[in-house]
Short mmCIF file of C-alpha atoms in Angstrom, two decimals:
data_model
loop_
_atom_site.label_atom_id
_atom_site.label_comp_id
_atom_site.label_asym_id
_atom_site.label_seq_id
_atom_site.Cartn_x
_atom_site.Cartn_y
_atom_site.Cartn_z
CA UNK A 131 0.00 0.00 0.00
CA UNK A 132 2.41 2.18 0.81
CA UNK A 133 4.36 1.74 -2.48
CA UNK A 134 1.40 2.34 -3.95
CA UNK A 135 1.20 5.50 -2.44
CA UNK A 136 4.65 6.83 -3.18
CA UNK A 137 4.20 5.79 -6.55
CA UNK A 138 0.94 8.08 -6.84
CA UNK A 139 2.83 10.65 -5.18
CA UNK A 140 5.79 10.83 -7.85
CA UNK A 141 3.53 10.96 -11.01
CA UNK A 142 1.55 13.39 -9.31
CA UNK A 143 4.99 15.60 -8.93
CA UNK A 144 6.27 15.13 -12.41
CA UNK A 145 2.69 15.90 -14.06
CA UNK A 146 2.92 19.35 -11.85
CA UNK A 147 6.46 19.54 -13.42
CA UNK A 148 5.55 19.11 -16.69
CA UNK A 149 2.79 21.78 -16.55
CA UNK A 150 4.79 24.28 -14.80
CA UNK A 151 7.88 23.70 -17.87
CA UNK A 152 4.91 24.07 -20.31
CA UNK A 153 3.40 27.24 -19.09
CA UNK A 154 7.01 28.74 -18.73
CA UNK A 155 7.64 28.07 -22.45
CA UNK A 156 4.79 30.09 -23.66
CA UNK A 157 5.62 32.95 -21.74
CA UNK A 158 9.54 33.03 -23.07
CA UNK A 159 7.62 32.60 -26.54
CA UNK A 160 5.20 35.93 -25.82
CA UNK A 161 8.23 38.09 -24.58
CA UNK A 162 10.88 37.25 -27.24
CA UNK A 163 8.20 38.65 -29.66
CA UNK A 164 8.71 42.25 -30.88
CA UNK A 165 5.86 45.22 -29.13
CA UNK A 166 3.39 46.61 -31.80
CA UNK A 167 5.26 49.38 -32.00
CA UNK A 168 8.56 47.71 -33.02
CA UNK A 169 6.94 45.48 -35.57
CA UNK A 170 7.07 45.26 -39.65
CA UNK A 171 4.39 48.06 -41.20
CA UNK A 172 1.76 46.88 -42.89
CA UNK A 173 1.73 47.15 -46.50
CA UNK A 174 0.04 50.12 -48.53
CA UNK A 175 -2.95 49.85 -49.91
CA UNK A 176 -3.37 49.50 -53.43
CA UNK A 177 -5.13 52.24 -54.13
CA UNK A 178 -2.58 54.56 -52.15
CA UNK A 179 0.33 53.21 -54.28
CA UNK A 180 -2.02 54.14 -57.73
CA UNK A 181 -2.29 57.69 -56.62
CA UNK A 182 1.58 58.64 -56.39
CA UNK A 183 2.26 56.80 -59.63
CA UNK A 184 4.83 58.93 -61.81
CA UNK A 185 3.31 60.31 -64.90
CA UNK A 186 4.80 57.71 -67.04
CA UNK A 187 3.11 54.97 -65.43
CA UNK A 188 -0.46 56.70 -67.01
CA UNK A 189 -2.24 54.87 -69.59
CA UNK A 190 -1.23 55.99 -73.18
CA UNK A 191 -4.16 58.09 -75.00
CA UNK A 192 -4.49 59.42 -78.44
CA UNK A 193 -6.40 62.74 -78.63
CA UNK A 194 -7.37 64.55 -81.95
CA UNK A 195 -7.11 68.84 -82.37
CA UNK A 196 -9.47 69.88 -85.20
CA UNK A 197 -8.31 73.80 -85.69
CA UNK A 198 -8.21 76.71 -87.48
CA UNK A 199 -5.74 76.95 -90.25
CA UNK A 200 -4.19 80.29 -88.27
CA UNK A 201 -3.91 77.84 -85.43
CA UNK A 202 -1.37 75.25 -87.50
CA UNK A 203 1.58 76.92 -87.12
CA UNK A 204 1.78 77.72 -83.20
CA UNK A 205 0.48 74.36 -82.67
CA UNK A 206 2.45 71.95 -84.68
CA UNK A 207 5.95 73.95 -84.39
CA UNK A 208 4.97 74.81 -80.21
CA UNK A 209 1.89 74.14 -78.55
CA UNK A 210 1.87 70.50 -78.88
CA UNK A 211 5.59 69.46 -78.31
CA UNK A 212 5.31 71.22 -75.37
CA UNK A 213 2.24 69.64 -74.17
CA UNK A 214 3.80 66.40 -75.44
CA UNK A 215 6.75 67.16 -73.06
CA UNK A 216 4.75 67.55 -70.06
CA UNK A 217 2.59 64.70 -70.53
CA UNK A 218 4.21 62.03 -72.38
CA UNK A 219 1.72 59.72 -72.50
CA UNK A 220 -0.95 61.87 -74.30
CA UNK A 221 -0.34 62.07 -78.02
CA UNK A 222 -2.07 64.77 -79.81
CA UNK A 223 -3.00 64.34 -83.80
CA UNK A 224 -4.17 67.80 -85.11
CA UNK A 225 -5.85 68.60 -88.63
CA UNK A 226 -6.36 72.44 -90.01
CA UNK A 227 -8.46 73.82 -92.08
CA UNK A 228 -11.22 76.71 -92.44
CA UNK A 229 -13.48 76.34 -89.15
CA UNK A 230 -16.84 75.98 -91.40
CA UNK A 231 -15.31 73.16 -93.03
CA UNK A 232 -14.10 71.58 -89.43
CA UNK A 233 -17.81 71.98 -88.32
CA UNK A 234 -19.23 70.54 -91.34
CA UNK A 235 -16.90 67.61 -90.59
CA UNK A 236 -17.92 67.12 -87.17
CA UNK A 237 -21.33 67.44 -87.60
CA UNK A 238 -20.76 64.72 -90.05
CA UNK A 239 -18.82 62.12 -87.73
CA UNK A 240 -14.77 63.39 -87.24
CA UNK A 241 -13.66 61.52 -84.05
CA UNK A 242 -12.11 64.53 -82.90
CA UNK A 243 -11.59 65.36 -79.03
CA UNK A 244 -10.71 69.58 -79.11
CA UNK A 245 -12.50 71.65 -81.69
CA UNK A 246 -10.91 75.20 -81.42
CA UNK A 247 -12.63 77.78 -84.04
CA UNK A 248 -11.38 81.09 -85.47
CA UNK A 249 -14.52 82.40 -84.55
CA UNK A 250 -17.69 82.23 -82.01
CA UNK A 251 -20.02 81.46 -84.84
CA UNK A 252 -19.48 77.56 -85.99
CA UNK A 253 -18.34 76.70 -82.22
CA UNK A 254 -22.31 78.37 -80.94
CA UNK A 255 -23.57 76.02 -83.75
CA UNK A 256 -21.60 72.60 -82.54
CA UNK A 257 -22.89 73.91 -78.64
CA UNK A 258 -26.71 73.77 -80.12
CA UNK A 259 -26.00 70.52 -81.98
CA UNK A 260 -24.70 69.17 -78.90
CA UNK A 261 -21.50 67.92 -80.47
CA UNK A 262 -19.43 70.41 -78.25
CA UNK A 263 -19.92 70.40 -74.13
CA UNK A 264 -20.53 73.76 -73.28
CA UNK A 265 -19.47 73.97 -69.64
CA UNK A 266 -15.52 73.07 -71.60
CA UNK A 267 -15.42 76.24 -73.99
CA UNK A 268 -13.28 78.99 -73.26
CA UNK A 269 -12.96 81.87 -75.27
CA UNK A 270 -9.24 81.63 -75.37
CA UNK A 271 -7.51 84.13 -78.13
CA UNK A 272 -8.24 87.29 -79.79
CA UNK A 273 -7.11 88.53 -83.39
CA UNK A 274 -7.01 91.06 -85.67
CA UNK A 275 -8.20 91.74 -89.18
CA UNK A 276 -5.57 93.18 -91.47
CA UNK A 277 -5.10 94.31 -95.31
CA UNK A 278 -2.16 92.76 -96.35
CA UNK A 279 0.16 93.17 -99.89
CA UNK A 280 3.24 91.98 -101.21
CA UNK A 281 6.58 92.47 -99.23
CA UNK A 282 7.80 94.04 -102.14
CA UNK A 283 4.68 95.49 -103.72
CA UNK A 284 5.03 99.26 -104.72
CA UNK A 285 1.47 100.33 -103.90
CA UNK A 286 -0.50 103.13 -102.98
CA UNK A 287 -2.83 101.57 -100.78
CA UNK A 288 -2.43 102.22 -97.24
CA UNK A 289 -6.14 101.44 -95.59
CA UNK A 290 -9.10 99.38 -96.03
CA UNK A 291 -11.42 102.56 -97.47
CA UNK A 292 -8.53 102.48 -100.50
CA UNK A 293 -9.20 98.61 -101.59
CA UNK A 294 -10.77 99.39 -104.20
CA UNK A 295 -8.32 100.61 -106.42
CA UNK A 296 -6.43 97.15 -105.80
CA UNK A 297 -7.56 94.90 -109.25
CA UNK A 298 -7.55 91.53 -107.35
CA UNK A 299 -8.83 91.32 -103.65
CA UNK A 300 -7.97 88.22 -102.21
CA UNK A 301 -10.68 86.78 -99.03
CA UNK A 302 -11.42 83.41 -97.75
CA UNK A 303 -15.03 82.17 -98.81
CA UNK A 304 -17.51 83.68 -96.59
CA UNK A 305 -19.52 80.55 -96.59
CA UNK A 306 -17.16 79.00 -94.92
CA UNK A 307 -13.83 80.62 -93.54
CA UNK A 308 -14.31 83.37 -90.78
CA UNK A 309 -11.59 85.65 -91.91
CA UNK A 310 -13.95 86.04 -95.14
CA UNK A 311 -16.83 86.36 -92.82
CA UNK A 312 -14.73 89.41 -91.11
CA UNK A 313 -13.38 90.46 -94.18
CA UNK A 314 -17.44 90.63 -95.56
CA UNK A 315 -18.29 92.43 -92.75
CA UNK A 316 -15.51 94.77 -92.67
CA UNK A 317 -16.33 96.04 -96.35
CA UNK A 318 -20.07 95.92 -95.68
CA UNK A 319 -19.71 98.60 -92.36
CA UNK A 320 -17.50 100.67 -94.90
CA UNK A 321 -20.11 100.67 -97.53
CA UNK A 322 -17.05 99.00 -99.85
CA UNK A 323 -18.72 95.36 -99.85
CA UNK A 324 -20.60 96.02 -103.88
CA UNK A 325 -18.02 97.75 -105.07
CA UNK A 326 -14.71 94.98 -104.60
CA UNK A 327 -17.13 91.94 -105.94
CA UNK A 328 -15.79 92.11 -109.56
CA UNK A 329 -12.08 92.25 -107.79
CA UNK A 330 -12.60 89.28 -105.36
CA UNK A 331 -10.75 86.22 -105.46
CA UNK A 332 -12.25 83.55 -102.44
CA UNK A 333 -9.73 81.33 -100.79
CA UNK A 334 -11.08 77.68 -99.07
CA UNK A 335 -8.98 78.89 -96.22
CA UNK A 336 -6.60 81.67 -94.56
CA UNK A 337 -3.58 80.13 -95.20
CA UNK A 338 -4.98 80.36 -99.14
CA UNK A 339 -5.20 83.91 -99.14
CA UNK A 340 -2.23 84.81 -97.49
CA UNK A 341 0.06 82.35 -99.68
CA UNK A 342 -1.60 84.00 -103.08
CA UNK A 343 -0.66 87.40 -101.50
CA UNK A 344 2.69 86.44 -100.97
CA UNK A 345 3.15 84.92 -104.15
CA UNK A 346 1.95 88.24 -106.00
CA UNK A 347 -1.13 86.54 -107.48
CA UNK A 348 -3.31 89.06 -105.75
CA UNK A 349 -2.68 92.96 -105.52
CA UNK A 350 -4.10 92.88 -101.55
CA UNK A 351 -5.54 90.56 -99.48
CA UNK A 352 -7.47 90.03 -95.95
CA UNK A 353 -6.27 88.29 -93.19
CA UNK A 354 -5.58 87.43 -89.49
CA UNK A 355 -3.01 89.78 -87.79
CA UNK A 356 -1.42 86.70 -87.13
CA UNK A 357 -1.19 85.01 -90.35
CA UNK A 358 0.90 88.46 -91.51
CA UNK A 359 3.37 87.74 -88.56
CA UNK A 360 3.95 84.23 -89.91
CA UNK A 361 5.69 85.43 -92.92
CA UNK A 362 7.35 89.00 -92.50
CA UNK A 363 9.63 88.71 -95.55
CA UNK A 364 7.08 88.20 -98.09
CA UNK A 365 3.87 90.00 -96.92
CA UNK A 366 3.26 93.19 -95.61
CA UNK A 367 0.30 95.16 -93.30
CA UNK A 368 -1.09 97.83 -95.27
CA UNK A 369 -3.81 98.75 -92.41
CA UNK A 370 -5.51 97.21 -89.98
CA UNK A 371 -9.61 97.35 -89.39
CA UNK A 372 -10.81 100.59 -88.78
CA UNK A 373 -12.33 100.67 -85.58
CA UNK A 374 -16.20 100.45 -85.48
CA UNK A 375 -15.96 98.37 -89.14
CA UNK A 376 -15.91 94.65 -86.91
CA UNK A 377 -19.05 94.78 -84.23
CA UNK A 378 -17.97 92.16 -82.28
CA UNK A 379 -14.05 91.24 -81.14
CA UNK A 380 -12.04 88.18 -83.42
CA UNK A 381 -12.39 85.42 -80.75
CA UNK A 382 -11.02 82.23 -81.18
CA UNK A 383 -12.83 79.67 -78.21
CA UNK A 384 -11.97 76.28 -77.80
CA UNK A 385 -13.99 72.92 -76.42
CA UNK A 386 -13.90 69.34 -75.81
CA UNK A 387 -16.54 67.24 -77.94
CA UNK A 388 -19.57 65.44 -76.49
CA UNK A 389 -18.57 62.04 -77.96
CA UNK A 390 -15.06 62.39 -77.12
CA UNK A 391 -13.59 58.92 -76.13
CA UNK A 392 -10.56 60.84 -74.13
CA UNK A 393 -12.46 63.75 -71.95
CA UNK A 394 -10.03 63.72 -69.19
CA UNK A 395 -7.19 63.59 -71.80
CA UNK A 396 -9.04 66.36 -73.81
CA UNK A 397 -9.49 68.55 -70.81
CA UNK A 398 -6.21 68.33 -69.69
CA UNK A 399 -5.03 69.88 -73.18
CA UNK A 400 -7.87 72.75 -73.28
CA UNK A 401 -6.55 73.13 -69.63
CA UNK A 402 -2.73 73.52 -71.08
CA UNK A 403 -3.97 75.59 -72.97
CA UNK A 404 -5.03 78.34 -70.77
CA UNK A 405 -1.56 78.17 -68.92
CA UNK A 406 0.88 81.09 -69.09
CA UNK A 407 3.52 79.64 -70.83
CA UNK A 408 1.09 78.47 -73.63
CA UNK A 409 -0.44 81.65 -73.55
CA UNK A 410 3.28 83.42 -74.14
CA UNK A 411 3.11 81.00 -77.35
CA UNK A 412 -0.01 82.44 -78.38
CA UNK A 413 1.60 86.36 -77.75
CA UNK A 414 4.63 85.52 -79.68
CA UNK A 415 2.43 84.09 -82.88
CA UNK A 416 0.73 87.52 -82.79
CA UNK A 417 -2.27 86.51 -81.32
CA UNK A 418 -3.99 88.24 -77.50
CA UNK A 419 -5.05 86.81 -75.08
CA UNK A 420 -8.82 87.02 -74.03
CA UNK A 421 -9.07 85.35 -70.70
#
């Protein structure tokens, strides 16, 4: 009996034992583990990591500039490198041509993204149609209408009330090409308009007129301020628009289409735009600025 009980006694001792070892591991185990505070950061969230991504890391977009033809120049030798620069993953395609003929071609289907006219009256008309967003248009630039000649023309003409002793009178269509429309108008205030249709010569665009000018196949010719500045050595200003002859200001706005498959894109280049260092691009072209 008494063995029994001293064998009871041991396993009773060593079971104690073996508890007390156990219970003593798990504790070493809890304070060889690092405090909160000392231990690896969780990682970031996805969505945290998307909004510090470098430019480069954005999602390549093609955008497409329908313009003015006075526009081509600052835009394909300036404007859009310099866009290009700053965000390199937006590619803009641009096409040029009279602004009637741009709206025609919209109204008719052009994927473009950024219509920007040489006047108020075809980008009004895209608004109504609902091809252009309204809340996007800016009336960005202001121009001038001048009379221009030859660089090397010897002529007596010095102002707009004297065109009609020029023989050939070179405009853009008014039907379609603003700086005709202006030119029209002009003529019309100055009670000139019947008297110059035998000597008219219409040009599909402003870049028309002013390269027949330059070429000497017209005596005179009426144009942007700004197409003159594009080619000092081989066209002159004779005068420019008498005040009162223009009732409303040579406005060039600008706007993103309705069916645009690249808004943000879009935006972001009407936004450019509208920065002073485009703006300075603008200046040095010979256009003002309007905003």
């Amino acid at each position: 009996m008494r063995k029994a009980f001293t064998l009871l006694t041991a396993l009773l001792m060593c079971t104690t034992l073996l508890l007390s070892g156990c219970s003593g591991g798990d504790t070493a185990a809890s304070s060889a583990a690092p405090p909160a505070s000392e231990a690896a950061p969780a990682s970031t969230p996805a969505a945290d990591v998307s909004s510090t991504l470098p430019q480069a890391d954005q999602e390549p977009v093609e955008i497409m500039l329908a313009a003015a033809a006075s526009l081509e120049d600052s835009y394909v030798n300036q404007l859009i490198p310099l866009f290009q620069e700053q965000y390199p993953w937006v590619t803009v395609t641009g096409t040029y041509g009279s602004s009637g003929n741009l709206q025609t071609q919209i109204e008719e289907g052009m994927a473009a993204d950024v219509f920007m006219s040489a006047a108020t009256k075809q980008m009004d008309a895209l608004v109504e149609g609902g091809f252009i967003e309204e809340s996007s248009v800016v009336d960005l630039l202001e121009n001038e209408i001048v009379l221009i000649a030859p660089a090397d023309a010897d002529t007596s003409i010095s102002s707009f009330e004297q065109i009609t002793e020029a023989q050939t009178i070179a405009i853009g269509d008014p039907e379609s090409v603003p700086a005709g429309q202006y030119a029209e108008e002009v003529l019309t205030n100055l009670g000139l308009w019947d008297q110059v249709q035998p000597s008219l010569t219409l040009g599909t665009d402003v870049t028309q007129v002013l390269n027949w000018v330059a070429e000497s196949s017209a005596d005179v010719g009426i144009v942007y301020a700004t197409d003159a500045a594009q080619m000092p050595d081989q066209v002159k200003i004779l005068s420019i628009a008498p005040e009162g002859s223009l009732e409303t200001p040579v406005i060039y706005p600008v706007g993103v289409l309705s069916e645009s498959a690249h808004q943000e894109a879009a935006a972001l280049f009407v936004e450019f735009l509208q920065t002073p260092e485009a703006m300075d691009i603008f200046i040095e072209n010979g256009f003002k600025s309007n905003l």
